PDB file of C-alpha atoms in Angstrom:
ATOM      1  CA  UNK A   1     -39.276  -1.952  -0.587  1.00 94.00           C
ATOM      2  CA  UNK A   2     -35.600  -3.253  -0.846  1.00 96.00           C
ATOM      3  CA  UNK A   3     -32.950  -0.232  -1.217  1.00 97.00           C
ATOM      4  CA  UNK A   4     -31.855  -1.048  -4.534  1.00 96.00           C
ATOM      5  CA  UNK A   5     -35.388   0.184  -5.790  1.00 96.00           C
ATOM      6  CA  UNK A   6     -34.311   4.064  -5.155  1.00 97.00           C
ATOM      7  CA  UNK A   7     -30.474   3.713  -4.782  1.00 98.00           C
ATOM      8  CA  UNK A   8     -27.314   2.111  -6.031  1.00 96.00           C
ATOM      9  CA  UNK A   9     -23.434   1.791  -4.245  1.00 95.00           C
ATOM     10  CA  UNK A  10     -19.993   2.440  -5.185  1.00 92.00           C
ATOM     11  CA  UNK A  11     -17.576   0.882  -3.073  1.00 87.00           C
ATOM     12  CA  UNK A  12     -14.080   0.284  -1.967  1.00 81.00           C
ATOM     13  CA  UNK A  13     -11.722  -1.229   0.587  1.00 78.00           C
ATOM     14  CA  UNK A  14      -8.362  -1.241   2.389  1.00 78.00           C
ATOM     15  CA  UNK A  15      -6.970  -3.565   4.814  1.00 77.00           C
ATOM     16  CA  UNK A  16      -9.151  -5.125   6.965  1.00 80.00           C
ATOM     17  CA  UNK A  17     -12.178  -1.915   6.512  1.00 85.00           C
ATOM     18  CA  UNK A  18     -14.602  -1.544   3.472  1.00 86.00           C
ATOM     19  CA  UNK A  19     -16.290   1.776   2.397  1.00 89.00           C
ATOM     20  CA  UNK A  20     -19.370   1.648   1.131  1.00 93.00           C
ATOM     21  CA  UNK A  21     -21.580   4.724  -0.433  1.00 96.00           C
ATOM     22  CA  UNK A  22     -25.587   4.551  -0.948  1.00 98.00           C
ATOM     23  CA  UNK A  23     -26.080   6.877  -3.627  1.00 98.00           C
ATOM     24  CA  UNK A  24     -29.940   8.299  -4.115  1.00 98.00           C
ATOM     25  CA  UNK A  25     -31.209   7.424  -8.093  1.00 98.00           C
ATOM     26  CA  UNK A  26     -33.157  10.843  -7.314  1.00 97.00           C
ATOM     27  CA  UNK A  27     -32.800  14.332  -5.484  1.00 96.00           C
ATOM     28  CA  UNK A  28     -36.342  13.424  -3.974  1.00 96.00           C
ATOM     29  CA  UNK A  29     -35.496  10.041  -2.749  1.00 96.00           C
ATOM     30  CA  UNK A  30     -32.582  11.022  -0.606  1.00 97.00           C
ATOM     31  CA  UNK A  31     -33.898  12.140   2.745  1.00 96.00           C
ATOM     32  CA  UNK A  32     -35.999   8.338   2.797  1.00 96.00           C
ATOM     33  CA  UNK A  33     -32.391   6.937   2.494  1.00 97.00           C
ATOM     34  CA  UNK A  34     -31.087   9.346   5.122  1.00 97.00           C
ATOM     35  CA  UNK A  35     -33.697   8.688   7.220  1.00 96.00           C
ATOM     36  CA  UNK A  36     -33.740   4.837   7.271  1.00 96.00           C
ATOM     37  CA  UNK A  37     -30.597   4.147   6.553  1.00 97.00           C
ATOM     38  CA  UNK A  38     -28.410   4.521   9.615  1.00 97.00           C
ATOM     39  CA  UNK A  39     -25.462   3.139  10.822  1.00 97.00           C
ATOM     40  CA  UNK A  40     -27.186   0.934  13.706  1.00 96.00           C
ATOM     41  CA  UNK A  41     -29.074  -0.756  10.231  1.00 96.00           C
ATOM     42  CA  UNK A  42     -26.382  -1.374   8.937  1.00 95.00           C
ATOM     43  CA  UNK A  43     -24.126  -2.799  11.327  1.00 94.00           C
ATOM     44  CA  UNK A  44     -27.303  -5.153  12.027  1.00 94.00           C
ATOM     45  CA  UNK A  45     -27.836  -6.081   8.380  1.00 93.00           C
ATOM     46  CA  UNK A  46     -23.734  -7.284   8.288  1.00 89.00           C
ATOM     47  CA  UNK A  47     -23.886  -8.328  11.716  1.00 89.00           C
ATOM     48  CA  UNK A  48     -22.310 -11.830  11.197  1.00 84.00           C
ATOM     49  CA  UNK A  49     -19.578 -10.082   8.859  1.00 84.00           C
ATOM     50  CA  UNK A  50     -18.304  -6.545  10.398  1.00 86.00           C
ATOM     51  CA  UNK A  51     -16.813  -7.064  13.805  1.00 88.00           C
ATOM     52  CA  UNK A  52     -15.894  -3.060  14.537  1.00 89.00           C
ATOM     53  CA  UNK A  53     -17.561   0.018  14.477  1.00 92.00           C
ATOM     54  CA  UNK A  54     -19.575   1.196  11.565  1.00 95.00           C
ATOM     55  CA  UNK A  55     -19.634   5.374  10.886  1.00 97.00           C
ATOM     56  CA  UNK A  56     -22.450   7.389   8.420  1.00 98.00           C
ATOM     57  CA  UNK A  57     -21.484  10.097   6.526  1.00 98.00           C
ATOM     58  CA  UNK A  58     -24.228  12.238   5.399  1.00 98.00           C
ATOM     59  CA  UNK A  59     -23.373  13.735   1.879  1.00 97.00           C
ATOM     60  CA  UNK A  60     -27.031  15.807   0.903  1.00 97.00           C
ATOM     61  CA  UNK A  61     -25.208  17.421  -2.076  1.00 96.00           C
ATOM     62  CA  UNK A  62     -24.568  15.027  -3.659  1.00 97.00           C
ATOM     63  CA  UNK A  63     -27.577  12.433  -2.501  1.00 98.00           C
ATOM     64  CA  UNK A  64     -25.359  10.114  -1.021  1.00 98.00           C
ATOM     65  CA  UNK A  65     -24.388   7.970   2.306  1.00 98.00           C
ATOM     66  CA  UNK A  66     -21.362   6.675   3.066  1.00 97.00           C
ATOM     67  CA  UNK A  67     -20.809   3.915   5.506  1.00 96.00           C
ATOM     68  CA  UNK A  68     -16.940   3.066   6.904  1.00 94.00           C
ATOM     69  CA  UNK A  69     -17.299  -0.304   8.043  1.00 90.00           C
ATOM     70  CA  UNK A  70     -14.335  -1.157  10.332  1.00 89.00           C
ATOM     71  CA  UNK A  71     -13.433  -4.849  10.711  1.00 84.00           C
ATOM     72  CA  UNK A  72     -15.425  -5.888   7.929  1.00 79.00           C
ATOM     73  CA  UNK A  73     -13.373  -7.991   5.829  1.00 73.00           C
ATOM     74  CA  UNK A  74     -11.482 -11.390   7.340  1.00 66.00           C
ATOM     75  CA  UNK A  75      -8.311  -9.018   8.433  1.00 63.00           C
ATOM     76  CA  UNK A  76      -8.095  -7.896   5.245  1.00 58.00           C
ATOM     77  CA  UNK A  77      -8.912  -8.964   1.504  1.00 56.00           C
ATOM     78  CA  UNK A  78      -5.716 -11.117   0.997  1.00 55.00           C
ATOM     79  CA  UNK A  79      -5.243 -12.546   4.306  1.00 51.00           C
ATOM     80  CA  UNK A  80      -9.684 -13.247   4.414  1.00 49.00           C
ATOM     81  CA  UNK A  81     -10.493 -17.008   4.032  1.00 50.00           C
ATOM     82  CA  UNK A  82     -14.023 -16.116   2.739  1.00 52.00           C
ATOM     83  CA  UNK A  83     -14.755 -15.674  -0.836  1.00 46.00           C
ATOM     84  CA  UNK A  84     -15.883 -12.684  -2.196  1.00 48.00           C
ATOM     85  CA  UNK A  85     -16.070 -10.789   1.012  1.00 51.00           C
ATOM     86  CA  UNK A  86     -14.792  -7.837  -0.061  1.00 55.00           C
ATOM     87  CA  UNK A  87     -16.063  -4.218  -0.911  1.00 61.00           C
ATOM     88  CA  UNK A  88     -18.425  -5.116  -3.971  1.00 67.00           C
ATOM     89  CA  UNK A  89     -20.097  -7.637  -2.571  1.00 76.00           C
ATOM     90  CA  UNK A  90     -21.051  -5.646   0.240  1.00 79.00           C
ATOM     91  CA  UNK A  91     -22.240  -2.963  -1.687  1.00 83.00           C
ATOM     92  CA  UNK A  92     -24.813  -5.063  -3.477  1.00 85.00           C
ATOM     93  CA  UNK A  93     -25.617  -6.751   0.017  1.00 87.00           C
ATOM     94  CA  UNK A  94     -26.437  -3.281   1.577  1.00 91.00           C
ATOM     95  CA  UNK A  95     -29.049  -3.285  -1.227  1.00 93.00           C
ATOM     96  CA  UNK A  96     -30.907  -5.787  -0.241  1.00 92.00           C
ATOM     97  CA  UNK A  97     -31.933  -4.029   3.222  1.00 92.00           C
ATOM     98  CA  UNK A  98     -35.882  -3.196   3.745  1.00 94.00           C
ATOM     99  CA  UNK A  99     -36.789  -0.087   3.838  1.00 92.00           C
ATOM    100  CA  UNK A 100     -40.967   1.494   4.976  1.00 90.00           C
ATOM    101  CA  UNK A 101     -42.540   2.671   1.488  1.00 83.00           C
ATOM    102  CA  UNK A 102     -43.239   5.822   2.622  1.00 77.00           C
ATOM    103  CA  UNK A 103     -43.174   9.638   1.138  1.00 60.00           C
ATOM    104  CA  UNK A 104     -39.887  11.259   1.011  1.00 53.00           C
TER     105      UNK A 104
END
């Protein structure tokens, strides 16, 4: 199942880094997301776009992730050369990764 069946983002971005946050759609649906959605994943699943060091922070009250991807936009949305390559888009992107079907 693709991420965007239990979850949705909310993102943002300054300079050259862009914050993203996974946020569960349910209570029940958050420790699936915790548990296969790490930072390694991540990185891998933007690994032709973020060049620096990707952190997870867990946030179980409120059923959400939140990635800090360092080196993740061009040097920075205004200075980037690629369209669209900035905290939004990413968001959806992240999305798109796979994740097992299983029980939470």
């Amino acid at each position: 199942m693709r991420l965007r069946a239990i979850a949705h983002s909310r993102t943002g971005d300054k300079g050259d880094t862009s914050n993203i946050s996974v946020i569960a759609y349910c209570a029940e649906d958050y420790p699936r997301i915790e548990r296969h959605v790490t930072a390694e994943r991540v990185r891998d699943h933007f690994s032709g776009i973020v060049r620096g060091e990707v952190v997870r922070y867990a946030l179980p009250g409120i059923g959400a992730l939140n990635f800090v991807m360092h080196g993740a936009l061009g040097g920075g949305v205004t200075r980037s050369l690629a369209l669209d390559a900035h905290g939004k888009c990413l968001g959806s992107a992240v999305l798109d990764l796979e994740i097992p079907d299983d029980a939470p």
